[in-house]
Amino acid sequence: MRGTDRQQSAMFSYISAERRVPKDHPLRAIRVMADAALEHLGPCFDAIYASSGRPSIAPEKLLRALLLQMLYTVRSERMLMEQLDYNFLFRWFVGLNLDDPVWDVTVFTKNRERLLKGEVAEGFFTAVVDQARIQGLLSDEHFTVDGTLIEAWASHKSFQRKDARPKTPPDDPGNPSVDFHGERRSNDTHQSTTDPEARLARKGAGKEAKLSYAGHVLMENRNGIAVQGCVTQATGRAEPQAAMALVEKIPGWHRVTLGADKGYDRKELVQELRDHQVTPHLACKSSTIIDERTTRHPGYQISQCKRKRIEEIFGWLKTVAGLRKTHHRGVARVDWIFTFALAAYNLVRMRNLALAAP
């Protein structure tokens, strides 16, 4: 018999959000690891917040909400607050009861800004990597480094000459008509008025130039987990410098291998890597100084095969975490959100590895 379509606007429910979330839901394992990482940030939170005054949003709940925004590709914080209002799964993960009011989006944003000023993202990322190391998921000998461009939150219209004189206000200040065709523009003579730290860059010959930042990742080769990351200005020469900075953070002083593409095959970088007991397993250019003493070993071919997995990290950051075009301005803020997104990727990766383990 066909059931009746009864409408009831008000009712009582005695089922908690904990019971509504399936036992095998992916977020359960991620929340356990995230909570363990957040426990290590207690002293950092104490240093950021005052000891008296009106209580703010708990930083643990705020960071869990930011994790959800990346894991579920929520494109704005306003939409995130809307999801928290009626999504039982989101409320359970963040730690809100079903009858708790949701924060105003402006209050949420201001509290997030407070965390941006501290080393919260780096501390959270380090705590997640430490969990992977304890579980035996990391290699301490074989690594890969690479970089990618992250489009800045600024348009070409804001890229103007540094010595330009003030112009008369346009007819439409919010979206003025700008004709820059035929004008030679470079980072030396021009600067974005919206995001002065962004730089005009392109991925390769024949590609369009965009205002961007450069994101760099150091990946261990065993399971493809990011162990270091940073954001720099897209100067065109940032990759070798960032690679060396990331390699120097590898714990211990023992010989390791570093795989990378041809963009890193530079004489100065190769020599500096060797001085730091790092074997350069770099893709060779025609004028390379890397000879058969390095390329003849089977480990070199393995590194060249494994290094391609770092593109999976960049793909996840841009398609899932929403970092194809950042919503933040300035190197410091973009670096904060980039590091936090790497931690989110590692949580997903570790959960998948635990699920695939025999």
mmCIF file of C-alpha atoms in Angstrom:
data_model
loop_
_atom_site.group_PDB
_atom_site.id
_atom_site.type_symbol
_atom_site.label_atom_id
_atom_site.label_comp_id
_atom_site.label_asym_id
_atom_site.label_seq_id
_atom_site.Cartn_x
_atom_site.Cartn_y
_atom_site.Cartn_z
ATOM 1 C CA MET A 1 0.000 0.000 0.000
ATOM 2 C CA ARG A 2 1.259 3.458 -0.839
ATOM 3 C CA GLY A 3 2.369 5.493 2.138
ATOM 4 C CA THR A 4 0.904 8.870 2.916
ATOM 5 C CA ASP A 5 2.914 12.072 2.428
ATOM 6 C CA ARG A 6 2.536 13.504 5.889
ATOM 7 C CA GLN A 7 4.042 16.922 6.588
ATOM 8 C CA GLN A 8 5.187 17.711 10.097
ATOM 9 C CA SER A 9 7.159 20.878 10.772
ATOM 10 C CA ALA A 10 7.992 20.278 14.439
ATOM 11 C CA MET A 11 9.027 17.135 16.266
ATOM 12 C CA PHE A 12 11.328 15.841 18.975
ATOM 13 C CA SER A 13 14.285 13.583 18.197
ATOM 14 C CA TYR A 14 16.184 11.560 20.770
ATOM 15 C CA ILE A 15 18.862 10.316 18.338
ATOM 16 C CA SER A 16 22.222 12.042 18.690
ATOM 17 C CA ALA A 17 24.455 13.054 15.800
ATOM 18 C CA GLU A 18 26.947 10.418 16.970
ATOM 19 C CA ARG A 19 24.419 7.682 16.200
ATOM 20 C CA ARG A 20 23.491 9.184 12.846
ATOM 21 C CA VAL A 21 27.066 9.029 11.508
ATOM 22 C CA PRO A 22 27.861 5.538 10.142
ATOM 23 C CA LYS A 23 30.543 3.604 11.962
ATOM 24 C CA ASP A 24 32.630 3.229 8.800
ATOM 25 C CA HIS A 25 32.312 6.825 7.630
ATOM 26 C CA PRO A 26 35.666 8.250 6.401
ATOM 27 C CA LEU A 27 35.374 11.290 8.667
ATOM 28 C CA ARG A 28 35.520 9.150 11.798
ATOM 29 C CA ALA A 29 39.131 8.131 11.233
ATOM 30 C CA ILE A 30 40.059 11.646 10.105
ATOM 31 C CA ARG A 31 38.536 13.201 13.221
ATOM 32 C CA VAL A 32 40.490 10.876 15.521
ATOM 33 C CA MET A 33 43.766 11.916 13.866
ATOM 34 C CA ALA A 34 42.757 15.587 13.761
ATOM 35 C CA ASP A 35 41.839 15.609 17.466
ATOM 36 C CA ALA A 36 45.178 14.012 18.334
ATOM 37 C CA ALA A 37 46.985 16.752 16.393
ATOM 38 C CA LEU A 38 44.900 19.509 18.003
ATOM 39 C CA GLU A 39 45.851 18.299 21.490
ATOM 40 C CA HIS A 40 49.464 19.297 20.767
ATOM 41 C CA LEU A 41 48.400 22.870 19.944
ATOM 42 C CA GLY A 42 47.106 23.698 23.427
ATOM 43 C CA PRO A 43 50.124 25.870 24.415
ATOM 44 C CA CYS A 44 49.949 27.659 21.064
ATOM 45 C CA PHE A 45 46.271 28.485 21.581
ATOM 46 C CA ASP A 46 46.980 29.723 25.120
ATOM 47 C CA ALA A 47 49.554 32.161 23.735
ATOM 48 C CA ILE A 48 47.156 33.570 21.131
ATOM 49 C CA TYR A 49 44.095 34.082 23.353
ATOM 50 C CA ALA A 50 43.800 36.296 26.414
ATOM 51 C CA SER A 51 43.322 34.751 29.839
ATOM 52 C CA SER A 52 40.223 36.871 30.543
ATOM 53 C CA GLY A 53 37.342 38.369 28.632
ATOM 54 C CA ARG A 54 34.431 36.983 26.662
ATOM 55 C CA PRO A 55 34.958 33.427 25.379
ATOM 56 C CA SER A 56 35.466 33.213 21.635
ATOM 57 C CA ILE A 57 34.917 30.357 19.221
ATOM 58 C CA ALA A 58 36.952 27.395 20.414
ATOM 59 C CA PRO A 59 40.002 27.218 18.121
ATOM 60 C CA GLU A 60 39.653 23.431 17.900
ATOM 61 C CA LYS A 61 36.129 23.780 16.495
ATOM 62 C CA LEU A 62 37.223 26.525 14.124
ATOM 63 C CA LEU A 63 40.039 24.395 12.696
ATOM 64 C CA ARG A 64 37.744 21.393 12.316
ATOM 65 C CA ALA A 65 35.343 23.617 10.379
ATOM 66 C CA LEU A 66 38.198 24.739 8.107
ATOM 67 C CA LEU A 67 39.075 21.093 7.564
ATOM 68 C CA LEU A 68 35.512 20.410 6.448
ATOM 69 C CA GLN A 69 35.664 23.344 4.058
ATOM 70 C CA MET A 70 38.652 21.763 2.330
ATOM 71 C CA LEU A 71 37.539 18.141 2.497
ATOM 72 C CA TYR A 72 34.127 18.917 0.977
ATOM 73 C CA THR A 73 35.189 21.768 -1.348
ATOM 74 C CA VAL A 74 32.939 24.361 0.271
ATOM 75 C CA ARG A 75 33.704 27.462 -1.759
ATOM 76 C CA SER A 76 33.035 30.122 0.884
ATOM 77 C CA GLU A 77 32.799 30.533 4.632
ATOM 78 C CA ARG A 78 29.244 31.810 4.286
ATOM 79 C CA MET A 79 28.256 28.542 2.650
ATOM 80 C CA LEU A 80 30.187 26.661 5.327
ATOM 81 C CA MET A 81 28.075 28.286 8.031
ATOM 82 C CA GLU A 82 24.945 27.368 6.091
ATOM 83 C CA GLN A 83 26.076 23.746 5.940
ATOM 84 C CA LEU A 84 26.812 23.719 9.659
ATOM 85 C CA ASP A 85 23.279 24.944 10.319
ATOM 86 C CA TYR A 86 21.515 21.871 8.941
ATOM 87 C CA ASN A 87 24.144 19.227 8.181
ATOM 88 C CA PHE A 88 24.272 16.674 11.006
ATOM 89 C CA LEU A 89 27.568 15.254 9.737
ATOM 90 C CA PHE A 90 29.261 18.660 9.782
ATOM 91 C CA ARG A 91 27.917 19.422 13.272
ATOM 92 C CA TRP A 92 29.210 16.109 14.593
ATOM 93 C CA PHE A 93 32.690 16.608 13.108
ATOM 94 C CA VAL A 94 33.051 20.166 14.401
ATOM 95 C CA GLY A 95 31.688 19.251 17.850
ATOM 96 C CA LEU A 96 28.372 21.159 17.865
ATOM 97 C CA ASN A 97 25.208 19.802 19.442
ATOM 98 C CA LEU A 98 22.120 19.625 17.270
ATOM 99 C CA ASP A 99 20.530 22.575 19.072
ATOM 100 C CA ASP A 100 23.667 24.752 19.277
ATOM 101 C CA PRO A 101 23.433 28.016 17.303
ATOM 102 C CA VAL A 102 25.782 28.425 14.352
ATOM 103 C CA TRP A 103 28.276 31.271 14.391
ATOM 104 C CA ASP A 104 27.766 34.373 12.338
ATOM 105 C CA VAL A 105 30.024 34.309 9.292
ATOM 106 C CA THR A 106 31.628 37.633 10.251
ATOM 107 C CA VAL A 107 32.442 36.359 13.748
ATOM 108 C CA PHE A 108 33.861 33.168 12.253
ATOM 109 C CA THR A 109 36.087 35.125 9.851
ATOM 110 C CA LYS A 110 37.439 37.429 12.567
ATOM 111 C CA ASN A 111 38.301 34.481 14.779
ATOM 112 C CA ARG A 112 40.022 32.784 11.847
ATOM 113 C CA GLU A 113 42.128 35.900 11.319
ATOM 114 C CA ARG A 114 43.459 35.496 14.849
ATOM 115 C CA LEU A 115 44.739 32.019 14.043
ATOM 116 C CA LEU A 116 46.410 33.303 10.879
ATOM 117 C CA LYS A 117 48.746 35.408 13.004
ATOM 118 C CA GLY A 118 50.094 32.395 14.887
ATOM 119 C CA GLU A 119 52.017 29.321 13.800
ATOM 120 C CA VAL A 120 48.898 27.200 14.137
ATOM 121 C CA ALA A 121 48.942 25.744 10.634
ATOM 122 C CA GLU A 122 52.593 24.736 10.881
ATOM 123 C CA GLY A 123 52.043 23.192 14.293
ATOM 124 C CA PHE A 124 49.005 21.249 13.087
ATOM 125 C CA PHE A 125 50.887 20.055 10.007
ATOM 126 C CA THR A 126 53.870 18.956 12.096
ATOM 127 C CA ALA A 127 51.624 17.040 14.499
ATOM 128 C CA VAL A 128 49.989 15.200 11.584
ATOM 129 C CA VAL A 129 53.368 14.312 10.062
ATOM 130 C CA ASP A 130 54.552 13.031 13.449
ATOM 131 C CA GLN A 131 51.565 10.678 13.554
ATOM 132 C CA ALA A 132 52.507 9.332 10.132
ATOM 133 C CA ARG A 133 56.097 8.838 11.318
ATOM 134 C CA ILE A 134 54.960 6.934 14.415
ATOM 135 C CA GLN A 135 52.811 4.670 12.226
ATOM 136 C CA GLY A 136 55.830 3.873 10.036
ATOM 137 C CA LEU A 137 54.380 5.490 6.925
ATOM 138 C CA LEU A 138 57.318 7.801 6.151
ATOM 139 C CA SER A 139 60.615 7.230 4.419
ATOM 140 C CA ASP A 140 63.605 9.010 5.937
ATOM 141 C CA GLU A 141 65.879 8.473 2.924
ATOM 142 C CA HIS A 142 64.010 9.146 -0.321
ATOM 143 C CA PHE A 143 62.187 12.389 -1.128
ATOM 144 C CA THR A 144 60.741 14.399 -4.013
ATOM 145 C CA VAL A 145 60.388 18.155 -4.383
ATOM 146 C CA ASP A 146 58.326 20.195 -6.802
ATOM 147 C CA GLY A 147 56.446 23.468 -7.078
ATOM 148 C CA THR A 148 53.240 24.784 -8.579
ATOM 149 C CA LEU A 149 51.629 28.134 -9.274
ATOM 150 C CA ILE A 150 48.681 29.265 -7.155
ATOM 151 C CA GLU A 151 46.615 31.986 -8.761
ATOM 152 C CA ALA A 152 46.395 35.088 -6.590
ATOM 153 C CA TRP A 153 43.170 36.840 -5.562
ATOM 154 C CA ALA A 154 43.860 39.762 -7.900
ATOM 155 C CA SER A 155 42.988 40.613 -11.483
ATOM 156 C CA HIS A 156 45.074 41.927 -14.355
ATOM 157 C CA LYS A 157 43.302 45.250 -14.032
ATOM 158 C CA SER A 158 44.997 45.795 -10.680
ATOM 159 C CA PHE A 159 48.470 45.232 -12.199
ATOM 160 C CA GLN A 160 49.526 48.829 -12.772
ATOM 161 C CA ARG A 161 52.736 50.805 -13.090
ATOM 162 C CA LYS A 162 54.508 51.532 -9.816
ATOM 163 C CA ASP A 163 55.226 55.139 -10.827
ATOM 164 C CA ALA A 164 51.759 55.810 -12.262
ATOM 165 C CA ARG A 165 50.138 59.086 -11.368
ATOM 166 C CA PRO A 166 46.691 59.125 -9.771
ATOM 167 C CA LYS A 167 43.981 58.984 -12.403
ATOM 168 C CA THR A 168 40.503 60.382 -12.440
ATOM 169 C CA PRO A 169 37.934 58.015 -10.932
ATOM 170 C CA PRO A 170 36.404 55.754 -13.594
ATOM 171 C CA ASP A 171 32.713 55.645 -14.334
ATOM 172 C CA ASP A 172 32.542 52.218 -12.647
ATOM 173 C CA PRO A 173 35.025 52.029 -9.738
ATOM 174 C CA GLY A 174 34.103 48.419 -8.959
ATOM 175 C CA ASN A 175 34.882 47.169 -12.468
ATOM 176 C CA PRO A 176 36.708 49.845 -14.469
ATOM 177 C CA SER A 177 37.539 49.515 -18.148
ATOM 178 C CA VAL A 178 41.316 49.098 -18.550
ATOM 179 C CA ASP A 179 43.074 48.815 -21.911
ATOM 180 C CA PHE A 180 46.565 47.391 -21.404
ATOM 181 C CA HIS A 181 46.985 45.815 -24.848
ATOM 182 C CA GLY A 182 50.330 46.692 -26.412
ATOM 183 C CA GLU A 183 51.784 47.765 -23.066
ATOM 184 C CA ARG A 184 54.914 45.990 -21.907
ATOM 185 C CA ARG A 185 54.328 44.877 -18.331
ATOM 186 C CA SER A 186 56.727 43.171 -15.951
ATOM 187 C CA ASN A 187 57.174 42.643 -12.233
ATOM 188 C CA ASP A 188 59.973 45.220 -12.207
ATOM 189 C CA THR A 189 57.791 48.075 -13.412
ATOM 190 C CA HIS A 190 54.276 47.001 -12.399
ATOM 191 C CA GLN A 191 52.580 45.903 -9.199
ATOM 192 C CA SER A 192 49.109 44.791 -8.216
ATOM 193 C CA THR A 193 47.181 47.354 -6.219
ATOM 194 C CA THR A 194 44.993 44.576 -4.790
ATOM 195 C CA ASP A 195 47.747 42.170 -3.734
ATOM 196 C CA PRO A 196 51.181 43.849 -3.939
ATOM 197 C CA GLU A 197 53.041 40.625 -3.075
ATOM 198 C CA ALA A 198 51.614 38.676 -6.032
ATOM 199 C CA ARG A 199 53.838 38.308 -9.089
ATOM 200 C CA LEU A 200 53.035 37.870 -12.764
ATOM 201 C CA ALA A 201 54.059 34.332 -13.774
ATOM 202 C CA ARG A 202 53.210 31.590 -16.235
ATOM 203 C CA LYS A 203 53.597 27.821 -16.238
ATOM 204 C CA GLY A 204 55.561 27.586 -19.471
ATOM 205 C CA ALA A 205 56.179 28.934 -22.934
ATOM 206 C CA GLY A 206 52.971 29.794 -24.729
ATOM 207 C CA LYS A 207 50.915 29.878 -21.524
ATOM 208 C CA GLU A 208 49.066 32.920 -20.275
ATOM 209 C CA ALA A 209 50.649 34.915 -17.463
ATOM 210 C CA LYS A 210 48.671 35.347 -14.234
ATOM 211 C CA LEU A 211 49.242 36.984 -10.899
ATOM 212 C CA SER A 212 50.363 34.051 -8.792
ATOM 213 C CA TYR A 213 52.245 32.626 -5.842
ATOM 214 C CA ALA A 214 54.575 29.623 -5.884
ATOM 215 C CA GLY A 215 53.715 26.662 -3.668
ATOM 216 C CA HIS A 216 56.469 24.126 -2.871
ATOM 217 C CA VAL A 217 56.140 20.624 -1.419
ATOM 218 C CA LEU A 218 58.661 18.063 -0.175
ATOM 219 C CA MET A 219 57.191 14.541 -0.400
ATOM 220 C CA GLU A 220 58.539 11.303 0.975
ATOM 221 C CA ASN A 221 58.557 8.550 -1.649
ATOM 222 C CA ARG A 222 57.262 5.568 0.327
ATOM 223 C CA ASN A 223 53.588 6.527 0.540
ATOM 224 C CA GLY A 224 53.460 9.962 -1.062
ATOM 225 C CA ILE A 225 52.927 11.977 2.134
ATOM 226 C CA ALA A 226 53.913 15.642 2.243
ATOM 227 C CA VAL A 227 56.541 16.246 4.929
ATOM 228 C CA GLN A 228 57.340 19.925 4.249
ATOM 229 C CA GLY A 229 55.705 22.776 2.365
ATOM 230 C CA CYS A 230 55.908 26.517 1.893
ATOM 231 C CA VAL A 231 54.746 29.394 -0.310
ATOM 232 C CA THR A 232 56.991 32.012 -1.899
ATOM 233 C CA GLN A 233 56.620 34.740 -4.443
ATOM 234 C CA ALA A 234 56.541 33.486 -8.031
ATOM 235 C CA THR A 235 59.857 35.014 -9.054
ATOM 236 C CA GLY A 236 60.889 32.312 -11.528
ATOM 237 C CA ARG A 237 63.948 31.448 -9.427
ATOM 238 C CA ALA A 238 62.127 30.435 -6.273
ATOM 239 C CA GLU A 239 62.066 26.676 -6.924
ATOM 240 C CA PRO A 240 65.773 25.900 -6.315
ATOM 241 C CA GLN A 241 65.915 28.172 -3.266
ATOM 242 C CA ALA A 242 62.735 26.710 -1.785
ATOM 243 C CA ALA A 243 63.936 23.169 -2.522
ATOM 244 C CA MET A 244 67.126 23.760 -0.565
ATOM 245 C CA ALA A 245 65.201 25.335 2.306
ATOM 246 C CA LEU A 246 62.851 22.338 2.506
ATOM 247 C CA VAL A 247 65.681 19.805 2.294
ATOM 248 C CA GLU A 248 67.502 21.463 5.189
ATOM 249 C CA LYS A 249 64.466 20.723 7.392
ATOM 250 C CA ILE A 250 64.846 16.962 6.948
ATOM 251 C CA PRO A 251 65.628 15.596 10.447
ATOM 252 C CA GLY A 252 69.008 13.975 10.985
ATOM 253 C CA TRP A 253 72.257 14.195 9.074
ATOM 254 C CA HIS A 254 72.426 11.186 6.760
ATOM 255 C CA ARG A 255 72.531 10.631 3.033
ATOM 256 C CA VAL A 256 69.174 10.971 1.284
ATOM 257 C CA THR A 257 67.982 11.117 -2.316
ATOM 258 C CA LEU A 258 65.954 13.923 -3.863
ATOM 259 C CA GLY A 259 63.934 13.488 -7.048
ATOM 260 C CA ALA A 260 62.724 16.409 -9.136
ATOM 261 C CA ASP A 261 62.033 17.485 -12.704
ATOM 262 C CA LYS A 262 64.381 19.259 -15.140
ATOM 263 C CA GLY A 263 63.582 22.652 -13.689
ATOM 264 C CA TYR A 264 65.795 21.810 -10.706
ATOM 265 C CA ASP A 265 68.770 20.599 -12.757
ATOM 266 C CA ARG A 266 70.996 23.597 -12.101
ATOM 267 C CA LYS A 267 74.692 23.479 -11.353
ATOM 268 C CA GLU A 268 74.500 25.583 -8.196
ATOM 269 C CA LEU A 269 71.639 23.555 -6.723
ATOM 270 C CA VAL A 270 73.235 20.196 -7.557
ATOM 271 C CA GLN A 271 76.487 21.206 -5.885
ATOM 272 C CA GLU A 272 74.687 22.523 -2.810
ATOM 273 C CA LEU A 273 72.670 19.315 -2.508
ATOM 274 C CA ARG A 274 75.816 17.213 -2.618
ATOM 275 C CA ASP A 275 77.405 19.383 0.065
ATOM 276 C CA HIS A 276 74.422 18.503 2.289
ATOM 277 C CA GLN A 277 74.764 14.734 1.613
ATOM 278 C CA VAL A 278 71.766 14.749 -0.735
ATOM 279 C CA THR A 279 72.050 12.619 -3.873
ATOM 280 C CA PRO A 280 70.373 14.596 -6.705
ATOM 281 C CA HIS A 281 68.038 12.219 -8.543
ATOM 282 C CA LEU A 282 66.971 15.021 -10.883
ATOM 283 C CA ALA A 283 65.659 14.688 -14.418
ATOM 284 C CA CYS A 284 68.681 15.633 -16.523
ATOM 285 C CA LYS A 285 68.949 18.401 -19.065
ATOM 286 C CA SER A 286 71.216 18.116 -22.096
ATOM 287 C CA SER A 287 73.854 20.229 -20.316
ATOM 288 C CA THR A 288 73.591 18.511 -16.940
ATOM 289 C CA ILE A 289 76.491 17.855 -14.579
ATOM 290 C CA ILE A 290 74.800 14.713 -13.224
ATOM 291 C CA ASP A 291 76.695 11.790 -14.765
ATOM 292 C CA GLU A 292 76.351 8.018 -14.808
ATOM 293 C CA ARG A 293 77.765 7.721 -11.312
ATOM 294 C CA THR A 294 74.247 8.730 -10.240
ATOM 295 C CA THR A 295 71.979 7.740 -13.147
ATOM 296 C CA ARG A 296 73.278 4.163 -13.541
ATOM 297 C CA HIS A 297 71.858 2.994 -10.221
ATOM 298 C CA PRO A 298 68.354 1.443 -10.060
ATOM 299 C CA GLY A 299 67.450 3.898 -7.311
ATOM 300 C CA TYR A 300 67.643 6.769 -9.788
ATOM 301 C CA GLN A 301 64.989 5.174 -12.004
ATOM 302 C CA ILE A 302 62.814 4.501 -8.956
ATOM 303 C CA SER A 303 63.068 8.143 -7.891
ATOM 304 C CA GLN A 304 62.105 9.301 -11.383
ATOM 305 C CA CYS A 305 59.068 7.046 -11.252
ATOM 306 C CA LYS A 306 58.052 8.019 -7.721
ATOM 307 C CA ARG A 307 58.479 11.779 -8.230
ATOM 308 C CA LYS A 308 55.374 11.936 -10.427
ATOM 309 C CA ARG A 309 53.195 11.163 -7.404
ATOM 310 C CA ILE A 310 53.758 14.668 -6.098
ATOM 311 C CA GLU A 311 51.386 15.855 -8.810
ATOM 312 C CA GLU A 312 48.630 14.009 -6.940
ATOM 313 C CA ILE A 313 49.188 16.363 -4.007
ATOM 314 C CA PHE A 314 48.956 19.446 -6.205
ATOM 315 C CA GLY A 315 45.880 18.060 -7.950
ATOM 316 C CA TRP A 316 44.105 17.452 -4.631
ATOM 317 C CA LEU A 317 45.031 20.892 -3.290
ATOM 318 C CA LYS A 318 43.634 22.637 -6.364
ATOM 319 C CA THR A 319 40.543 20.564 -7.155
ATOM 320 C CA VAL A 320 39.374 19.509 -3.677
ATOM 321 C CA ALA A 321 40.899 21.984 -1.200
ATOM 322 C CA GLY A 322 40.080 24.953 -3.448
ATOM 323 C CA LEU A 323 43.607 26.322 -3.851
ATOM 324 C CA ARG A 324 43.528 26.681 -7.614
ATOM 325 C CA LYS A 325 42.880 30.337 -6.845
ATOM 326 C CA THR A 326 43.532 31.413 -3.292
ATOM 327 C CA HIS A 327 41.067 33.620 -1.415
ATOM 328 C CA HIS A 328 43.842 35.114 0.717
ATOM 329 C CA ARG A 329 46.302 37.895 0.018
ATOM 330 C CA GLY A 330 49.949 38.149 0.971
ATOM 331 C CA VAL A 331 52.650 35.498 1.206
ATOM 332 C CA ALA A 332 52.102 34.893 4.929
ATOM 333 C CA ARG A 333 48.380 34.182 4.644
ATOM 334 C CA VAL A 334 48.676 32.081 1.496
ATOM 335 C CA ASP A 335 51.467 30.095 3.150
ATOM 336 C CA TRP A 336 49.240 29.518 6.210
ATOM 337 C CA ILE A 337 46.312 28.152 4.221
ATOM 338 C CA PHE A 338 48.649 26.133 1.956
ATOM 339 C CA THR A 339 50.288 24.443 4.945
ATOM 340 C CA PHE A 340 46.907 23.705 6.528
ATOM 341 C CA ALA A 341 45.674 22.218 3.234
ATOM 342 C CA LEU A 342 48.740 19.951 3.131
ATOM 343 C CA ALA A 343 47.814 18.700 6.594
ATOM 344 C CA ALA A 344 44.281 17.970 5.357
ATOM 345 C CA TYR A 345 45.708 16.025 2.414
ATOM 346 C CA ASN A 346 47.924 13.994 4.726
ATOM 347 C CA LEU A 347 44.934 13.105 6.899
ATOM 348 C CA VAL A 348 43.050 11.791 3.884
ATOM 349 C CA ARG A 349 46.112 9.922 2.655
ATOM 350 C CA MET A 350 46.781 8.323 6.031
ATOM 351 C CA ARG A 351 43.166 7.251 6.332
ATOM 352 C CA ASN A 352 43.300 5.608 2.898
ATOM 353 C CA LEU A 353 46.563 3.843 3.738
ATOM 354 C CA ALA A 354 45.069 2.494 6.981
ATOM 355 C CA LEU A 355 42.033 1.256 5.077
ATOM 356 C CA ALA A 356 44.196 -0.534 2.492
ATOM 357 C CA ALA A 357 46.459 -2.137 5.081
ATOM 358 C CA PRO A 358 46.013 -5.932 5.439
#
